[in-house]
DNA sequence: AGGCTATAGTTCTAAAATAGAACTGTCAAA
DNA sequence: TTTGACAGTTCTATTTTAGAACTATAGCCT
């Protein structure tokens, strides 16, 4: 597989997988959403090798998911902040967290609980249809080829 | 990192990443949701090496995401069907598709369009709060340690 | 001035995972 | 009896990752 052009495939899942489809990247993003921003912070909480962390952060910056922002002038030091594009990954992360809660739990109970500041309650994330608001299930969805697929197919 | 015990970490994201956190697994699941069920089907549509496909299918069966069901007795042949646990991965896949549509698109337009059979309309998946029904955004969520985290830490 | 610490990386080698191709075994149809 | 379909397994070469050590800048302490 040519992983280097996966982000240009006529498939939105492939394109997303090209950017966030590996273990370390997903764990780094978890830390980002938990407000970690600095190299040492990621490294110590994940026990990732410095080499890979450096490489993954560069990639996330290159794809516009993180911004590398200076926070100290002398010596030059940078931190990594989620862009809007990065913040928009939240549903993916939350969907994964929720699936883990539902299907990979153990007798110790949930590792984290999530409170929705707007309503003040502990919640689960639910995926709904943008048009009718009903909860979505795989078997209720029909897939059509869109313009990007038809053009790619010729 | 001890990837072999990632599914026992006191973090639901880690546990999910342990199961579906790699490129091939996510692409295989895409095919599953597009109704592909057989070894040759996965292999030819993904161009994955037979070795890795075999290995990934075994893993998905081991984690209870696919069931290996015989469809021919002589010769013995099997197909791979999503279990309920597997079907429940749908929000993750859809969240990834939606992010790809929103942020990785090109001039050709969307590769696929999704129709919600219940309401008959083309839709986007939206993640909402189970309690108040509002669309969720990262900055509106506050995270608390749950019992699984506190016990692991103590 | 000299040494210690903090931060953010880079460089190196060994081990593990993946790619790519060929091979195996069962059975049906020609 | 040969060919083809299907569902894998086995093999070697290449790529990726792990783990540890090293570099560079600058503040602080003595």
XYZ file of C-alpha atoms (C1' of nucleotides) in Angstrom:
368
model
C 0.000 0.000 0.000
C 1.247 3.469 -0.846
C 0.652 5.071 2.543
C 2.195 8.301 1.339
C -0.736 9.035 -0.962
C -3.471 7.594 1.230
C -4.623 11.138 1.982
C -5.577 11.587 -1.672
C -7.683 8.454 -2.076
C -11.295 8.965 -3.160
C -12.451 7.862 0.283
C -12.871 10.127 3.280
C -12.096 7.339 5.692
C -8.757 6.653 3.973
C -7.909 10.324 4.115
C -8.634 10.474 7.818
C -6.745 7.250 8.438
C -3.770 8.744 6.615
C -3.615 11.466 9.260
C -4.748 9.888 12.539
C -4.762 6.169 11.763
C -1.994 4.991 14.021
C -1.616 4.188 17.684
C 0.772 6.946 18.689
C -1.058 9.687 16.847
C -4.335 8.814 18.531
C -2.706 8.723 21.951
C -0.994 12.053 21.291
C -4.353 13.543 20.366
C -5.859 12.212 23.584
C -3.199 14.148 25.485
C -3.928 17.252 23.422
C -7.576 17.110 24.452
C -6.420 16.683 28.057
C -4.593 20.024 27.672
C -1.052 18.715 27.223
C 0.899 21.015 24.902
C 4.622 20.513 25.350
C 7.157 18.007 24.114
C 8.190 16.865 27.568
C 4.566 16.625 28.619
C 3.679 14.252 25.808
C 6.852 12.281 26.257
C 6.532 11.703 29.978
C 2.835 10.876 29.998
C 2.955 8.535 27.002
C 6.432 6.988 27.372
C 6.785 7.420 23.634
C 10.331 7.550 22.306
C 11.481 11.099 21.677
C 12.254 10.239 18.097
C 8.725 9.125 17.265
C 7.131 11.932 19.222
C 9.118 14.457 17.244
C 8.164 12.794 14.003
C 4.451 12.555 14.855
C 4.230 16.148 16.053
C 5.792 17.315 12.783
C 3.250 15.325 10.851
C 0.322 16.727 12.824
C 1.638 20.247 12.224
C 2.113 19.502 8.520
C -1.526 18.381 8.260
C -2.747 21.477 10.103
C -4.005 19.663 13.193
C -1.537 21.265 15.595
C 0.092 24.657 15.516
C 3.655 25.073 16.785
C 3.556 28.223 18.873
C 6.549 29.831 20.613
C 6.092 30.319 24.331
C 9.646 31.362 25.177
C 12.068 33.494 23.173
C 15.391 32.663 24.805
C 15.865 29.822 24.522
C 13.374 29.337 21.667
C 10.716 26.932 22.918
C 7.491 25.866 21.309
C 4.239 24.266 22.325
C 1.680 22.437 20.268
C -1.892 23.721 20.173
C -4.902 22.143 18.498
C -6.180 24.128 15.517
C -9.873 24.153 14.653
C -9.183 21.264 12.299
C -7.662 19.454 15.262
C -10.498 20.348 17.625
C -12.872 18.895 15.046
C -11.301 15.488 15.681
C -13.108 15.465 19.028
C -16.043 13.332 17.841
C -13.605 10.662 16.649
C -11.819 10.572 19.988
C -15.076 10.611 21.926
C -16.562 7.869 19.781
C -13.517 5.740 20.557
C -13.699 6.517 24.258
C -17.376 5.634 24.320
C -16.842 2.348 22.515
C -14.073 1.495 24.957
C -16.364 2.305 27.883
C -19.122 0.147 26.450
C -17.134 -2.854 25.231
C -13.697 -2.954 26.835
C -14.560 -2.161 30.433
C -13.477 -4.172 33.441
C -14.663 -4.526 37.028
C -12.937 -1.290 38.027
C -15.509 0.880 36.259
C -14.971 3.759 33.863
C -11.598 5.439 33.813
C -13.054 8.866 33.046
C -16.434 10.545 33.333
C -17.475 13.400 31.075
C -19.525 16.371 32.159
C -21.268 18.602 29.630
C -20.766 22.139 30.915
C -23.811 23.396 29.022
C -26.256 21.149 30.852
C -24.131 20.258 33.857
C -24.684 16.513 33.584
C -22.503 13.467 33.082
C -23.138 12.223 29.570
C -22.306 9.752 26.852
C -21.678 10.926 23.306
C -24.393 9.855 20.874
C -24.157 10.055 17.110
C -27.324 11.310 15.437
C -28.593 12.146 11.966
C -28.098 15.835 11.140
C -31.516 15.890 9.406
C -33.910 14.123 11.762
C -31.876 13.955 14.971
C -32.393 10.228 15.474
C -29.564 8.065 16.796
C -27.663 6.469 13.912
C -27.140 2.757 13.371
C -25.167 1.106 10.602
C -28.099 -0.828 9.201
C -30.243 2.280 8.767
C -27.797 3.951 6.429
C -27.660 3.596 2.681
C -24.483 4.623 0.883
C -24.435 6.364 -2.513
C -21.450 7.177 -4.694
C -20.838 10.928 -4.544
C -19.208 13.152 -7.159
C -15.695 12.501 -5.806
C -16.108 8.771 -6.199
C -17.701 8.844 -9.633
C -15.005 11.151 -10.981
C -12.228 8.994 -9.539
C -13.772 5.866 -11.040
C -13.825 7.546 -14.440
C 5.278 0.743 24.787
C 3.791 -2.607 25.706
C 1.204 -2.741 22.940
C 0.181 -6.230 24.041
C -1.417 -4.931 27.227
C -2.753 -1.659 25.848
C -6.273 -3.117 26.020
C -6.005 -3.255 29.823
C -4.886 0.322 30.428
C -7.114 2.427 32.653
C -8.123 4.504 29.630
C -10.975 3.717 27.289
C -9.260 5.393 24.358
C -6.182 3.197 24.816
C -8.359 0.114 24.947
C -10.098 1.060 21.743
C -6.809 1.971 20.089
C -5.493 -1.449 21.061
C -8.208 -3.014 18.910
C -8.812 -0.670 15.987
C -5.885 1.736 16.184
C -4.049 0.852 13.005
C -4.409 1.659 9.349
C -5.274 -1.774 8.032
C -7.779 -2.576 10.735
C -9.691 0.633 10.082
C -9.721 0.003 6.344
C -10.861 -3.581 6.887
C -13.714 -2.288 9.047
C -14.692 0.163 6.317
C -15.074 -2.793 3.977
C -17.108 -4.658 6.590
C -19.565 -1.774 6.775
C -19.702 -1.803 2.975
C -20.883 -5.439 3.219
C -17.613 -7.168 2.323
C -17.349 -10.467 4.197
C -14.840 -12.757 2.518
C -11.085 -13.080 2.518
C -10.733 -12.577 -1.221
C -13.112 -9.632 -1.083
C -11.043 -7.798 1.489
C -7.824 -8.705 -0.229
C -8.781 -7.543 -3.681
C -10.467 -4.303 -2.655
C -7.729 -3.243 -0.238
C -4.609 -4.669 -1.904
C -3.513 -5.751 1.547
C -1.001 -8.588 1.696
C -2.655 -11.901 2.422
C -0.404 -12.376 5.412
C -1.522 -9.195 7.148
C -5.142 -9.663 6.213
C -5.124 -13.095 7.787
C -3.471 -11.751 10.890
C -5.852 -8.775 11.252
C -8.970 -10.869 10.733
C -7.816 -13.252 13.443
C -7.309 -10.353 15.792
C -10.745 -8.901 15.078
C -12.284 -12.313 15.723
C -10.285 -12.677 18.933
C -11.616 -9.342 20.176
C -15.188 -10.279 19.279
C -15.643 -7.695 16.534
C -16.049 -10.219 13.727
C -17.498 -13.707 13.797
C -16.008 -16.368 11.505
C -19.026 -18.122 10.051
C -18.914 -21.121 7.679
C -20.739 -20.584 4.405
C -19.575 -23.730 2.630
C -19.007 -27.200 4.032
C -16.890 -28.808 1.319
C -14.460 -27.265 1.044
C -14.735 -25.579 4.445
C -15.026 -21.867 3.768
C -15.684 -19.028 6.169
C -16.842 -15.456 6.034
C -16.422 -12.659 8.502
C -19.505 -10.963 9.910
C -19.679 -7.961 12.219
C -20.944 -8.809 15.703
C -22.961 -6.278 17.701
C -19.688 -5.164 19.255
C -18.393 -4.623 15.731
C -21.523 -2.826 14.564
C -21.105 -0.502 17.523
C -17.882 0.749 15.938
C -20.040 2.547 13.392
C -19.894 5.950 15.120
C -16.102 5.818 15.078
C -16.007 5.056 11.369
C -18.646 7.669 10.592
C -16.891 10.289 12.681
C -13.741 9.626 10.686
C -15.591 9.774 7.376
C -17.214 13.031 8.377
C -13.942 14.616 9.425
C -12.400 13.531 6.122
C -15.320 15.059 4.243
C -14.977 18.317 6.153
C -11.203 18.703 6.233
C -9.540 16.518 3.643
C -11.793 17.132 0.635
C -10.628 18.117 -2.819
C -12.229 19.733 -5.857
C -13.853 16.454 -6.878
C -16.434 16.604 -4.089
C -17.421 13.929 -1.597
C -16.563 10.343 -2.360
C -19.684 8.975 -0.700
C -23.070 10.322 0.336
C -25.053 8.811 3.197
C -28.803 8.445 3.264
C -30.671 7.843 6.504
C -33.335 5.294 5.656
C -35.510 6.369 8.586
C -35.975 9.919 7.321
C -34.994 9.408 3.696
C -32.520 12.288 3.585
C -28.819 12.696 2.931
C -27.177 13.489 6.250
C -24.011 14.162 8.181
C -23.345 12.421 11.461
C -23.452 14.768 14.460
C -22.257 13.928 17.937
C -24.574 15.127 20.684
C -24.849 14.976 24.476
C -26.954 12.017 25.608
C -28.530 14.192 28.322
C -29.462 17.457 26.637
C -29.131 16.577 22.954
C -26.899 19.534 22.102
C -24.011 19.133 19.660
C -20.781 18.425 21.523
C -17.609 20.454 21.337
C -14.307 19.753 23.065
C -14.253 22.974 25.054
C -17.682 22.369 26.584
C -16.661 19.131 28.228
C -15.125 18.735 31.634
C -13.359 15.480 32.457
C -13.491 13.790 35.876
C -11.555 10.769 37.084
C -13.945 7.818 37.273
C -13.741 4.749 39.514
C -11.540 2.857 37.032
C -8.966 5.618 37.020
C -8.929 6.219 40.747
C -8.533 2.538 41.489
C -5.692 2.209 38.982
C -3.942 5.263 40.419
C -4.381 4.213 44.042
C 33.642 31.002 35.942
C 31.998 26.148 36.423
C 28.581 22.997 37.028
C 23.642 21.582 37.480
C 19.012 21.565 35.649
C 15.173 22.136 32.238
C 13.445 21.908 27.619
C 13.281 20.360 22.919
C 14.900 18.052 20.086
C 18.552 14.604 16.838
C 21.306 10.478 16.044
C 22.472 5.748 16.417
C 21.746 0.482 16.494
C 18.786 -3.493 17.458
C 14.338 -5.463 17.257
C 9.773 -5.815 15.312
C 6.344 -5.175 11.740
C 5.134 -4.906 6.888
C 5.534 -5.681 1.772
C 5.677 -8.670 -1.921
C 5.793 -12.838 -3.893
C 5.451 -17.743 -3.948
C 3.494 -21.821 -2.090
C -0.279 -25.253 0.067
C -4.654 -27.690 0.279
C -9.515 -28.563 -0.898
C -12.957 -29.091 -4.028
C -15.863 -28.090 -8.482
C -16.203 -27.698 -13.284
C -14.330 -28.383 -18.075
C -6.459 -34.460 -15.625
C -6.084 -29.904 -15.748
C -7.703 -25.462 -14.532
C -9.611 -22.208 -11.461
C -11.621 -20.332 -7.097
C -10.995 -19.717 -2.322
C -8.644 -19.270 2.058
C -5.067 -19.222 3.837
C 0.634 -20.045 5.153
C 5.554 -19.386 4.460
C 9.573 -17.023 3.037
C 12.941 -12.990 2.411
C 13.758 -7.985 1.901
C 12.504 -3.519 3.343
C 10.601 -0.235 6.501
C 9.252 1.215 11.018
C 9.736 1.383 15.839
C 12.137 0.918 20.406
C 15.584 2.302 23.458
C 19.301 4.688 24.700
C 22.693 8.204 24.171
C 23.884 12.652 22.499
C 23.344 17.989 21.235
C 22.075 22.690 22.030
C 20.397 26.864 24.544
C 19.904 29.244 28.587
C 18.746 30.111 33.640
C 20.263 29.468 38.331
C 23.421 28.378 42.150
C 27.857 28.544 44.364
